[in-house]
Coordinates of C-alpha atoms and ligand atoms in Angstrom, one line a residue:
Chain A
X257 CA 67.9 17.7 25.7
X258 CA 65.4 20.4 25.1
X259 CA 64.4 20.7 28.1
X260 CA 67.6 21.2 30.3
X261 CA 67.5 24.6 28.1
X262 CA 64.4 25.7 29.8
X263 CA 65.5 27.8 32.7
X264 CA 62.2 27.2 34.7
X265 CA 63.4 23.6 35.4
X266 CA 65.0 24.5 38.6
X267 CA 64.0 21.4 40.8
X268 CA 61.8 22.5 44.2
X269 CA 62.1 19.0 45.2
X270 CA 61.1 20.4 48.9
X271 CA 58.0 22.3 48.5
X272 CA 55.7 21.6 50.7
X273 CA 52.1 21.1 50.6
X274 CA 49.8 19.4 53.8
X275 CA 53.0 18.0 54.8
X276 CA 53.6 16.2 51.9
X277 CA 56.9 16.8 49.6
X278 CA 54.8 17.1 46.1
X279 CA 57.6 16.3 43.8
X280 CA 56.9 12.9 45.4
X281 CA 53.3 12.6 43.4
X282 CA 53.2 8.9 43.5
X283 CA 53.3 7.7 40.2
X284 CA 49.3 6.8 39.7
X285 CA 48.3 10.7 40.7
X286 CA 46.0 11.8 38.0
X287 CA 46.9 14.9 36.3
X288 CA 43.9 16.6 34.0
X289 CA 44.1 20.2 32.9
X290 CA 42.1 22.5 34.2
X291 CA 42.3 25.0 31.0
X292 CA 42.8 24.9 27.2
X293 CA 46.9 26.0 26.8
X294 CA 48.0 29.0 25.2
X295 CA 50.7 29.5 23.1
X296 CA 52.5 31.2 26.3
X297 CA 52.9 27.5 27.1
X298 CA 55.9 26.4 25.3
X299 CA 57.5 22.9 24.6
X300 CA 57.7 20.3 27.2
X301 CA 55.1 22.6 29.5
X302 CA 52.7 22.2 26.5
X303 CA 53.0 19.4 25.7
X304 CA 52.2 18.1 29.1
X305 CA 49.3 20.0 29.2
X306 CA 48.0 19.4 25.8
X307 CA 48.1 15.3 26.9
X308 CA 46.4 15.7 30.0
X309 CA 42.8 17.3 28.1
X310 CA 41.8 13.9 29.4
X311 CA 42.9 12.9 32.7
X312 CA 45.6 9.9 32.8
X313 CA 48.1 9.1 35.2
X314 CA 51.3 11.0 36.4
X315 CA 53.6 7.5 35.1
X316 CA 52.0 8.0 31.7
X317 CA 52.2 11.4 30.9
X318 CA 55.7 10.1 31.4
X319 CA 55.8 7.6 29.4
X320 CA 53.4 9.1 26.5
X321 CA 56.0 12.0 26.1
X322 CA 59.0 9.9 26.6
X323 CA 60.2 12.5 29.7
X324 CA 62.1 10.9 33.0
X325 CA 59.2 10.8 35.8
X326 CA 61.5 13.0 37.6
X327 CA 61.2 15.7 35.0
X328 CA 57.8 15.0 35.2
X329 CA 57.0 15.5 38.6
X330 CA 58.6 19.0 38.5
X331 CA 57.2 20.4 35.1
X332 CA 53.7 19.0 36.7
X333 CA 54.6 20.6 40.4
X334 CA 55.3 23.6 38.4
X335 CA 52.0 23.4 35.9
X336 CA 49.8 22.9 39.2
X337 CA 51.0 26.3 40.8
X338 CA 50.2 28.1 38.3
X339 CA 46.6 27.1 37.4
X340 CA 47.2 25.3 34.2
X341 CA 46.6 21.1 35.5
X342 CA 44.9 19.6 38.9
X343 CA 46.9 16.6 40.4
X344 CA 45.1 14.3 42.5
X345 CA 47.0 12.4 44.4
X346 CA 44.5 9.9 46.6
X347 CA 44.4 6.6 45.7
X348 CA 42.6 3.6 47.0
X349 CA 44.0 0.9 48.6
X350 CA 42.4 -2.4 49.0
X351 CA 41.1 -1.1 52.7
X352 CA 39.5 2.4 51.3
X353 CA 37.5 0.1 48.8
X354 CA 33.9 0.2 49.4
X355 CA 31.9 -2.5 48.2
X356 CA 29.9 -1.1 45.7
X357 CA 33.3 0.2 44.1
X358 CA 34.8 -3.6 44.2
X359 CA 31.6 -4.8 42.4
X360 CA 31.7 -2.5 39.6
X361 CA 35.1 -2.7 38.9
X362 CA 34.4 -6.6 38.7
X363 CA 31.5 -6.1 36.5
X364 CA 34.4 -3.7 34.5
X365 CA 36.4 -6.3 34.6
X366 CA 33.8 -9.2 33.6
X367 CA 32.8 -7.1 30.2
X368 CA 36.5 -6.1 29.1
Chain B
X291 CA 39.7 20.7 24.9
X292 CA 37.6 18.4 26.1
X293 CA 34.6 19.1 27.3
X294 CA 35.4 16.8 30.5
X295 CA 38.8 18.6 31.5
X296 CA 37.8 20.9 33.8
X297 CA 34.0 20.2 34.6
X298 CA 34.1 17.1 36.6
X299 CA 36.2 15.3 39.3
X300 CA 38.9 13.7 37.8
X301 CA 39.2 9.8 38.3
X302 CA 40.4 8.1 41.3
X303 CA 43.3 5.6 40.1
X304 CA 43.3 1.7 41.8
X305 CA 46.4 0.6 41.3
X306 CA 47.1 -3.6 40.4
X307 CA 50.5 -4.7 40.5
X308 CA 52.0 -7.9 38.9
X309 CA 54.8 -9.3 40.0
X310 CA 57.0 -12.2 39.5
X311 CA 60.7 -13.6 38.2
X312 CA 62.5 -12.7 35.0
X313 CA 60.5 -13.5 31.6
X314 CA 57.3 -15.3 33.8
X315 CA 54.8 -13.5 31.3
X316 CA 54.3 -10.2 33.7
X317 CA 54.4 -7.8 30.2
X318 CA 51.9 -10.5 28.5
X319 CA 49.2 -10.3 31.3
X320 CA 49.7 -6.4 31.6
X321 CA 49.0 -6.3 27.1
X322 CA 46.4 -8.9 27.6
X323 CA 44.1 -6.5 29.9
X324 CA 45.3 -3.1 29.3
X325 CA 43.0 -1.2 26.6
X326 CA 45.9 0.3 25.5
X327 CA 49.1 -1.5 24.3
X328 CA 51.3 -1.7 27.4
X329 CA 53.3 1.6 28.4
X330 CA 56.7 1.8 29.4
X331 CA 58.8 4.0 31.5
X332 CA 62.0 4.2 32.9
X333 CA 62.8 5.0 36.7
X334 CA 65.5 5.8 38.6
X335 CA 65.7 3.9 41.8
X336 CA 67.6 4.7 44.8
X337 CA 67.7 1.6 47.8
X338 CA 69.6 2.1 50.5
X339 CA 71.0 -1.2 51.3
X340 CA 70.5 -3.8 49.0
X341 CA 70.7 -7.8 48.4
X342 CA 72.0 -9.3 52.2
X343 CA 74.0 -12.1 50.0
X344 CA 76.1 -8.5 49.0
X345 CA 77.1 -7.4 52.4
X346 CA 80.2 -5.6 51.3
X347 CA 77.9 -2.7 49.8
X348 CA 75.6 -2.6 52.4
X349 CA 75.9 0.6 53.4
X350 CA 76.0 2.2 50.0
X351 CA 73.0 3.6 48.5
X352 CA 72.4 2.7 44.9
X353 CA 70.8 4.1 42.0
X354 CA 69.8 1.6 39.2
X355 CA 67.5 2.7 36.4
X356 CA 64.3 0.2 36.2
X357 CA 61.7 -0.1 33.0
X358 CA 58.6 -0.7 34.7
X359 CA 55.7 -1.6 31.6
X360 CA 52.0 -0.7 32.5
X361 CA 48.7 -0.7 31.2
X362 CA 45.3 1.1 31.6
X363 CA 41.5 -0.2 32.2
X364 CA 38.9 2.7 32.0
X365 CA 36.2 0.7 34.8
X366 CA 34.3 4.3 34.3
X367 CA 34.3 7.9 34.2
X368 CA 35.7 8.1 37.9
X369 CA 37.7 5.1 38.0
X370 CA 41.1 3.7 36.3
X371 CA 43.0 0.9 36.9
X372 CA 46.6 1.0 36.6
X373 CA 48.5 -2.3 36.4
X374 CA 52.1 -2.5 36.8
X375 CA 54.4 -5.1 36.1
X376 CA 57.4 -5.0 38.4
X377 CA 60.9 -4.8 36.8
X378 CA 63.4 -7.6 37.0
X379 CA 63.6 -8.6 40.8
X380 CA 67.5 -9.9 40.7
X381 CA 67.6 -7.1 43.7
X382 CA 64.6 -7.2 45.3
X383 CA 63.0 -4.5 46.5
X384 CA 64.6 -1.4 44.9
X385 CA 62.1 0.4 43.7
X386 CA 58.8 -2.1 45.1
X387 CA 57.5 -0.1 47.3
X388 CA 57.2 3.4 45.0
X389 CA 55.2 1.0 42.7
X390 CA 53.3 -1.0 45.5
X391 CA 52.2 1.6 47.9
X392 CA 48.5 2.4 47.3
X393 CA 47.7 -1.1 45.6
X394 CA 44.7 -2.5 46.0
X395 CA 46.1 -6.4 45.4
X396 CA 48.9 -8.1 43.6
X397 CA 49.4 -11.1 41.2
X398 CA 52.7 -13.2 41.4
X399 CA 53.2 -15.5 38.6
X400 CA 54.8 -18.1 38.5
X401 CA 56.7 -21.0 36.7
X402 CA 56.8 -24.1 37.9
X403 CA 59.6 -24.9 36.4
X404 CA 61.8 -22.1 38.3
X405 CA 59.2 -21.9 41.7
X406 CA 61.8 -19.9 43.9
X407 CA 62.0 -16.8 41.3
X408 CA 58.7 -15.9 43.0
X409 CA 59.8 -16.7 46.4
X410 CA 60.5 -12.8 47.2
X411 CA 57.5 -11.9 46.2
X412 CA 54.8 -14.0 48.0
X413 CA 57.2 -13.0 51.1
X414 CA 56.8 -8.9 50.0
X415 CA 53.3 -8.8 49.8
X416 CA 52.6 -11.4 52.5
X417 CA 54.8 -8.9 55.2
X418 CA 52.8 -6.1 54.1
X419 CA 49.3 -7.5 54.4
X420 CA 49.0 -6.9 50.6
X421 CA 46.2 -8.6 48.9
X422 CA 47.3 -11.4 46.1
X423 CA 47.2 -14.3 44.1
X424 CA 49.0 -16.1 43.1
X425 CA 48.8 -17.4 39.1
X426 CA 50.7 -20.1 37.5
X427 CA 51.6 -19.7 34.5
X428 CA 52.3 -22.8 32.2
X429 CA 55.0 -22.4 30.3
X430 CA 55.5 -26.8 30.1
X431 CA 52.8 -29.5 30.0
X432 CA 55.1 -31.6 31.5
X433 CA 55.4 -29.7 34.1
X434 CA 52.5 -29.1 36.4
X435 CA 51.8 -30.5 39.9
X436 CA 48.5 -29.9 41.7
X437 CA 47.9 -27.2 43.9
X438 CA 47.9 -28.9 46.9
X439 CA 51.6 -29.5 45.9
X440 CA 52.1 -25.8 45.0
X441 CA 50.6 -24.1 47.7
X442 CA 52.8 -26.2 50.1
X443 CA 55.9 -25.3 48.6
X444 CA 55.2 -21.3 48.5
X445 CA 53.7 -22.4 52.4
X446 CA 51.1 -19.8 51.8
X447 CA 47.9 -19.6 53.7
X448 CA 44.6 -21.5 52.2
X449 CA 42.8 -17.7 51.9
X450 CA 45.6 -16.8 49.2
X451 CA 43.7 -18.0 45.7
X452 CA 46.2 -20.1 43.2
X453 CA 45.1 -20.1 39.7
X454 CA 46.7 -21.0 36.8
X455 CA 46.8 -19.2 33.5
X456 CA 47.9 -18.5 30.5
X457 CA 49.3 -15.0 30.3
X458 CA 48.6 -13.9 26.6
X459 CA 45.3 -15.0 26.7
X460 CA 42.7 -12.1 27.4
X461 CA 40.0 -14.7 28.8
X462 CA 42.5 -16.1 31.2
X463 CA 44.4 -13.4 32.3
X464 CA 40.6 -11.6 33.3
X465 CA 39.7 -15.0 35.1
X466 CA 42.7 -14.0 36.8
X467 CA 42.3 -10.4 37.8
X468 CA 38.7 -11.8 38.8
X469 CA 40.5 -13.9 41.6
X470 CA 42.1 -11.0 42.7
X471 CA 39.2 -8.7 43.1
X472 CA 37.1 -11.8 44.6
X473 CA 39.9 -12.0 47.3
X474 CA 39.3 -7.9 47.8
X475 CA 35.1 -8.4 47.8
X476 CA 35.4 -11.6 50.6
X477 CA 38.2 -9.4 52.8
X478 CA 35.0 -7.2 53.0
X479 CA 32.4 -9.4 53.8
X480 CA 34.1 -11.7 55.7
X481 CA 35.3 -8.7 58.6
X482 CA 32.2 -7.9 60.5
X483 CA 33.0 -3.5 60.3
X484 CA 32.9 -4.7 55.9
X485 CA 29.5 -6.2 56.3
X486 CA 28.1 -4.6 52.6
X487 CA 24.5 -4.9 54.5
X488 CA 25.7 -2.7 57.5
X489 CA 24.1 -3.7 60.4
Ligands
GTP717 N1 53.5 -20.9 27.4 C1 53.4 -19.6 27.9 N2 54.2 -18.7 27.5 C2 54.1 -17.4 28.1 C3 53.1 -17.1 29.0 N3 53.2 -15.8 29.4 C4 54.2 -15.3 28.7 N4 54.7 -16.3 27.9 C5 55.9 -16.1 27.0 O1 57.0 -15.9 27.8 C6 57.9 -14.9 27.3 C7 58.2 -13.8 28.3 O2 57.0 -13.1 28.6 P1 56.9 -11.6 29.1 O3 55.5 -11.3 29.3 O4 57.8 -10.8 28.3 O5 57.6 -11.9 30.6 P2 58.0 -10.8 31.6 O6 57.7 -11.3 33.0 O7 57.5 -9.4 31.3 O8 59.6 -10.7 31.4 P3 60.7 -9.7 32.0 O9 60.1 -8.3 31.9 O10 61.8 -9.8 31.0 O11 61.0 -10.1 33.3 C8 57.2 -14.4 26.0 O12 57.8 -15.0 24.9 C9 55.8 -14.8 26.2 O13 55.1 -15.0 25.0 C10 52.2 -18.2 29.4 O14 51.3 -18.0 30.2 N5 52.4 -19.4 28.9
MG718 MG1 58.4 -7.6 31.0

């Protein structure tokens, strides 16, 4: 596959970042891009980028492009060092919920 | 580019996960609410022991590849829901708690003809203090008791909402998802530091 090719596709699986391993982005993180690519940025790297214009979820960048999640995580650990995507990886669990978020998810929800 | 990319806070993702035996409709609820048709991935799993009726490989780690199918719900510019159905829980628990973790609530369905499949899971989310439902899907007529009969047999609590629904059906699978988000809203307002009118 292409990109076993691409010789920056070492895995860092242990860099660390506020004590958290970051190729372990949980699968929801949301990845946007934080500039327009340039033809610098080549294949998988571009295309990653070129998906995330809007901002989706680490699991479908994956699945959009067809790449392992592993792969994934890495090309993404590697786009966020060097400026090209944010990943944000907080999400909310039930407890974090306020109630104001709950309602207008239901009213979401209640108009799909 | 878009406009959006690098202006404003990107959204927050609330995660709902659906989980239940093999072929109990968890795809068909996922297509039925997701704007988009229902995504798929693949994932390697790693557990480290796995089912206890296996104890010859208990000390083994194992790596199994899972398909985990998803869908999306835009509630607004700075929030998406996620909802994932779990794979195939013939080994329970390899790769649940990379998909749980960070949920705000689950839905178990369930057929009543096959009750146990979804045994594991009421027991998962239970242990973990895990909002849920639980939705019963009906796959035959003839087969339907009430919930009183239901509820007993999962021996779930009477705070733990039992619907029933039909899984390709948009209306019904929302009515469901409603439950769910009704179980999150009373959690709130029920515990005295949740009081929406703070006191
Ligand atoms: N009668 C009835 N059939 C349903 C319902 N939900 C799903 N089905 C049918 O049951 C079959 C299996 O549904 P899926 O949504 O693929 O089930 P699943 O849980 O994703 O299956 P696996 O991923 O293989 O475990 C399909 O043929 C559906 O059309 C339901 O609520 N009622
Ligand atoms: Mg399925």
């Amino acid at each position: 596959m292409a990109y076993e090719d691409d010789n920056r596709l070492k895995p860092r699986p242990y860099f660390i970042t506020a004590g958290k391993t970051r190729s372990d982005f949980p699968l929801e993180a949301m990845v946007v891009a934080r500039q327009a690519p340039t033809p610098a940025l080549r294949h998988e790297r571009r295309a990653v980028v070129d998906e995330v214009a809007n901002p989706m979820a680490l699991v479908e960048v994956a699945a959009r492009l067809s790449l392992p999640l592993g792969v994934v995580r890495v090309l993404l650990e590697e786009l966020s060092e060097e400026g090209w995507v944010d990943i944000h990886t907080e999400s909310s669990t039930a407890d974090d919920l306020d109630i104001d978020t709950l309602l207008r998810v239901i009213d979401a929800v209640k108009h799909l | 580019m878009s406009p959006n990319a690098s202006s404003s806070a990107p959204p927050r993702a609330l995660k709902v996960v659906i989980a239940g035996g093999f072929g109990v409709g968890k795809t068909s609820i996922v297509g039925s609410l997701s704007e988009v048709p229902p995504l798929r991935t693949e994932a390697k799993m790693t557990s480290a022991s796995i089912g206890i009726d296996d104890t010859s490989k208990i000390d083994r780690k194992t790596t199994t590849t899972v398909a985990m199918d998803f869908g999306r719900i835009t509630i607004d510019r700075s929030l998406i829901m996620y909802l994932f159905g779990t794979p195939g829980q013939d080994r329970f628990g390899f790769m649940w708690d990379d998909l749980v973790n960070g949920a705000i609530g689950a839905m178990v369905l369930v057929d009543l003809r096959r009750i146990d499949d979804c045994f594991d899971a009421v027991d998962y989310f239970e242990n973990r203090s895990i909002p849920f439902v639980v939705a019963m899907n009906v796959f035959d007529p003839a087969v339907q008791y009430p919930e009183a009969v239901v509820r007993d047999a999962l021996s779930i609590s009477d705070h733990v909402p039992i619907v029933s629904i039909d899984a390709r059906d948009r209306g019904s699978a929302k009515a469901g998802l409603l439950t769910l988000l009704n179980v999150l809203v009373s959690r709130k307002t029920g515990a005295p530091t949740g009081d929406p009118a703070r006191v």
